[in-house]
Amino acid sequence: AEPAVTEETTAALAIRRVGVVGCGVMGAGLAEVCARAGRDVLVAASGAEGLARGRDRLERSLAAGVRRGKVTEADRDAALARVSFTTDLAALRDRQLVLEAAPEDEPTKLRLFRALDDIVEDRAAILASNTSALSIMRLARATSRPGQVLGLHFFNPAPVLPLVEVVGSLLTHDRTRRIAAEFAGAVLGKQVVQAADRSGFVVNALLIPYLLAAVRMYESGFAAAEDIDKAMMLGCSHPMGPLALADLIGLDTVAAIGTALYEESKEPTHAVPPLLSRMVDGGLLGRKSGQGFYTY
Ligand code: CAA
């Protein structure tokens, strides 16, 4: 039988104009996912140079999709035509849903949510953060509409990985959470899990201590990077090993998530090992900078 079309499904289908804030790896991925789902996407980022890099990322990802037979050339062209870019955050005023994908830094995200609250005119619009570990409640309280704020957490690479974590704070309206889940599921075609507003949600609360343990193992000279990764790929059938995955996520992001988890839990397994801090300080950020545990 066809699943029942609820009022929330109808509301999710009616979301046609999506804003994306930030145009890094995740911002570009979210823009691609929403454009391919037929939505009009406006991407806002702080600098023209960042936007150009983001556009390039989006084009390269769609080209990879075409090469691998996942996207037709017509769909690629249609998706690209649905995405526009701006350096003016105020251009997001007519958006029905905003996905914030700025760097994992609380002051930055608080400033953005305060600004979005002033800018986005539709009081029914949903303001979502792609944060991995920051408190949704704190972001929500930066606005005058905490009932409309929640976490929608995607995974890298967003066009490929099927999961979205839907994270409501204690103040998120139930209806907002249900519409956002319908948007991720029925509109974007993702699989959804619900998680509470606790640092790391489900995936990163489990993943980050594992990645940090791999860094500690490597730092102590226990095993070579290649052997740590090979062991987990061949011994546990993971698609990539922990150090390669840390490079993919971005070492600055891994460190920021670790720090947020540690702040909340005070668990030693969440503390960032010195080698990771030094690599971040040195600009060795993984794939996006060309050098991390591996060279790209
Ligand atoms: N649209 C749709 N599909 C696309 C695509 C696009 N734009 N670009 C590539 N693909 C498809 C490819 O066709 C391919 O699928 P098939 O194998 O069915 O053909 C698949 O995506 C993989 O593409 P690649 O061949 O380019 O890459 P790969 O096979 O080497 O896999 C990988 C790369 C997907 C990254 C894989 O290694 C993987 O899944 N690694 C684990 C990633 C992971 O764990 N990510 C989560 C990180 S945590 C996070 O993101 C959250 C956080 O908060 C930190």
PDB file of C-alpha atoms and ligand atoms in Angstrom, residues 26 32 36 60-66 68-71 130-133 153-157 159-161 165 203-204 207-208 211 239-240 245 248-249 253-254 257 287, ligand 1:
ATOM      1  CA  MET A  26      29.269  19.930   3.258  1.00  0.00           C
ATOM      2  CA  GLU A  32      23.793  19.282  -4.829  1.00  0.00           C
ATOM      3  CA  ARG A  36      18.845  17.207  -7.576  1.00  0.00           C
ATOM      4  CA  ARG A  60      33.179  18.111  -9.938  1.00  0.00           C
ATOM      5  CA  SER A  61      30.844  16.007  -7.798  1.00  0.00           C
ATOM      6  CA  LEU A  62      28.106  16.100 -10.440  1.00  0.00           C
ATOM      7  CA  ALA A  63      30.687  15.209 -13.105  1.00  0.00           C
ATOM      8  CA  ALA A  64      31.716  12.190 -10.973  1.00  0.00           C
ATOM      9  CA  GLY A  65      28.045  11.229 -10.687  1.00  0.00           C
ATOM     10  CA  VAL A  66      27.697  11.363 -14.490  1.00  0.00           C
ATOM     11  CA  ARG A  68      29.687   6.665 -12.688  1.00  0.00           C
ATOM     12  CA  GLY A  69      26.245   6.522 -14.297  1.00  0.00           C
ATOM     13  CA  LYS A  70      24.417   7.896 -11.206  1.00  0.00           C
ATOM     14  CA  VAL A  71      23.349  11.180 -12.806  1.00  0.00           C
ATOM     15  CA  ASN A 130      24.366  20.681   9.890  1.00  0.00           C
ATOM     16  CA  THR A 131      26.432  20.865  13.080  1.00  0.00           C
ATOM     17  CA  SER A 132      27.964  17.577  14.231  1.00  0.00           C
ATOM     18  CA  ALA A 133      28.362  18.266  17.915  1.00  0.00           C
ATOM     19  CA  HIS A 153      22.978  16.356  10.044  1.00  0.00           C
ATOM     20  CA  PHE A 154      24.245  14.905   6.745  1.00  0.00           C
ATOM     21  CA  PHE A 155      27.323  12.750   6.102  1.00  0.00           C
ATOM     22  CA  ASN A 156      30.284  13.306   3.855  1.00  0.00           C
ATOM     23  CA  PRO A 157      30.029  12.802   0.879  1.00  0.00           C
ATOM     24  CA  PRO A 159      25.334  13.107  -2.350  1.00  0.00           C
ATOM     25  CA  VAL A 160      26.441   9.506  -1.722  1.00  0.00           C
ATOM     26  CA  LEU A 161      25.747   8.640   1.930  1.00  0.00           C
ATOM     27  CA  GLU A 165      20.155  12.633  11.659  1.00  0.00           C
ATOM     28  CA  VAL A 203      26.998   8.771  14.672  1.00  0.00           C
ATOM     29  CA  ASN A 204      29.702  11.092  15.970  1.00  0.00           C
ATOM     30  CA  LEU A 207      32.659   7.534  15.483  1.00  0.00           C
ATOM     31  CA  ILE A 208      34.837  10.311  16.914  1.00  0.00           C
ATOM     32  CA  LEU A 211      38.962   8.080  15.099  1.00  0.00           C
ATOM     33  CA  PRO A 239      34.981   1.175   3.294  1.00  0.00           C
ATOM     34  CA  MET A 240      37.930   3.204   4.533  1.00  0.00           C
ATOM     35  CA  LEU A 245      38.328   8.853   7.088  1.00  0.00           C
ATOM     36  CA  LEU A 248      38.123  12.946   4.443  1.00  0.00           C
ATOM     37  CA  ILE A 249      36.094  14.597   7.228  1.00  0.00           C
ATOM     38  CA  THR A 253      36.409  19.250  11.926  1.00  0.00           C
ATOM     39  CA  VAL A 254      37.426  16.042  13.740  1.00  0.00           C
ATOM     40  CA  ILE A 257      33.850  17.694  17.213  1.00  0.00           C
ATOM     41  CA  ARG A 287      42.021  15.994   1.853  1.00  0.00           C
TER      42      ARG A 287
HETATM   43  N1  CAA B   1      26.027  11.483  -6.831  1.00  0.00           N
HETATM   44  C1  CAA B   1      25.664  10.203  -6.619  1.00  0.00           C
HETATM   45  N2  CAA B   1      26.536   9.192  -6.523  1.00  0.00           N
HETATM   46  C2  CAA B   1      27.839   9.492  -6.638  1.00  0.00           C
HETATM   47  C3  CAA B   1      28.300  10.805  -6.875  1.00  0.00           C
HETATM   48  C4  CAA B   1      27.320  11.828  -6.973  1.00  0.00           C
HETATM   49  N3  CAA B   1      27.656  13.098  -7.181  1.00  0.00           N
HETATM   50  N4  CAA B   1      29.641  10.774  -6.932  1.00  0.00           N
HETATM   51  C5  CAA B   1      30.011   9.497  -6.742  1.00  0.00           C
HETATM   52  N5  CAA B   1      28.923   8.723  -6.573  1.00  0.00           N
HETATM   53  C6  CAA B   1      28.857   7.284  -6.267  1.00  0.00           C
HETATM   54  C7  CAA B   1      29.694   6.436  -7.189  1.00  0.00           C
HETATM   55  O1  CAA B   1      28.954   6.094  -8.327  1.00  0.00           O
HETATM   56  C8  CAA B   1      29.987   5.223  -6.332  1.00  0.00           C
HETATM   57  O2  CAA B   1      28.880   4.347  -6.305  1.00  0.00           O
HETATM   58  P1  CAA B   1      29.021   2.859  -6.937  1.00  0.00           P
HETATM   59  O3  CAA B   1      30.137   2.201  -6.192  1.00  0.00           O
HETATM   60  O4  CAA B   1      27.655   2.262  -6.694  1.00  0.00           O
HETATM   61  O5  CAA B   1      29.327   3.105  -8.370  1.00  0.00           O
HETATM   62  C9  CAA B   1      30.076   5.795  -4.925  1.00  0.00           C
HETATM   63  O6  CAA B   1      29.428   7.067  -4.982  1.00  0.00           O
HETATM   64  C10 CAA B   1      31.498   5.980  -4.435  1.00  0.00           C
HETATM   65  O7  CAA B   1      32.191   6.779  -5.353  1.00  0.00           O
HETATM   66  P2  CAA B   1      33.763   6.671  -5.640  1.00  0.00           P
HETATM   67  O8  CAA B   1      34.094   5.499  -6.485  1.00  0.00           O
HETATM   68  O9  CAA B   1      34.171   7.991  -6.138  1.00  0.00           O
HETATM   69  O10 CAA B   1      34.447   6.444  -4.271  1.00  0.00           O
HETATM   70  P3  CAA B   1      34.795   5.103  -3.490  1.00  0.00           P
HETATM   71  O11 CAA B   1      34.153   3.907  -4.043  1.00  0.00           O
HETATM   72  O12 CAA B   1      36.260   5.148  -3.318  1.00  0.00           O
HETATM   73  O13 CAA B   1      34.063   5.440  -2.095  1.00  0.00           O
HETATM   74  C11 CAA B   1      33.443   6.776  -0.244  1.00  0.00           C
HETATM   75  C12 CAA B   1      34.337   6.646  -1.451  1.00  0.00           C
HETATM   76  C13 CAA B   1      31.999   6.946  -0.661  1.00  0.00           C
HETATM   77  C14 CAA B   1      33.925   8.055   0.467  1.00  0.00           C
HETATM   78  C15 CAA B   1      33.591   5.516   0.656  1.00  0.00           C
HETATM   79  O14 CAA B   1      34.945   5.222   0.858  1.00  0.00           O
HETATM   80  C16 CAA B   1      32.920   5.687   1.988  1.00  0.00           C
HETATM   81  O15 CAA B   1      31.727   5.536   2.118  1.00  0.00           O
HETATM   82  N6  CAA B   1      33.724   6.000   3.035  1.00  0.00           N
HETATM   83  C17 CAA B   1      33.230   6.257   4.364  1.00  0.00           C
HETATM   84  C18 CAA B   1      32.724   7.660   4.438  1.00  0.00           C
HETATM   85  C19 CAA B   1      32.162   8.005   5.780  1.00  0.00           C
HETATM   86  O16 CAA B   1      32.203   7.253   6.723  1.00  0.00           O
HETATM   87  N7  CAA B   1      31.630   9.209   5.845  1.00  0.00           N
HETATM   88  C20 CAA B   1      31.038   9.706   7.043  1.00  0.00           C
HETATM   89  C21 CAA B   1      31.985  10.602   7.679  1.00  0.00           C
HETATM   90  S1  CAA B   1      31.301  11.273   9.167  1.00  0.00           S
HETATM   91  C22 CAA B   1      30.519  12.635   8.639  1.00  0.00           C
HETATM   92  O17 CAA B   1      30.500  13.014   7.528  1.00  0.00           O
HETATM   93  C23 CAA B   1      29.781  13.347   9.665  1.00  0.00           C
HETATM   94  C24 CAA B   1      30.479  14.229  10.537  1.00  0.00           C
HETATM   95  O18 CAA B   1      29.787  14.960  11.195  1.00  0.00           O
HETATM   96  C25 CAA B   1      31.930  14.262  10.693  1.00  0.00           C
END
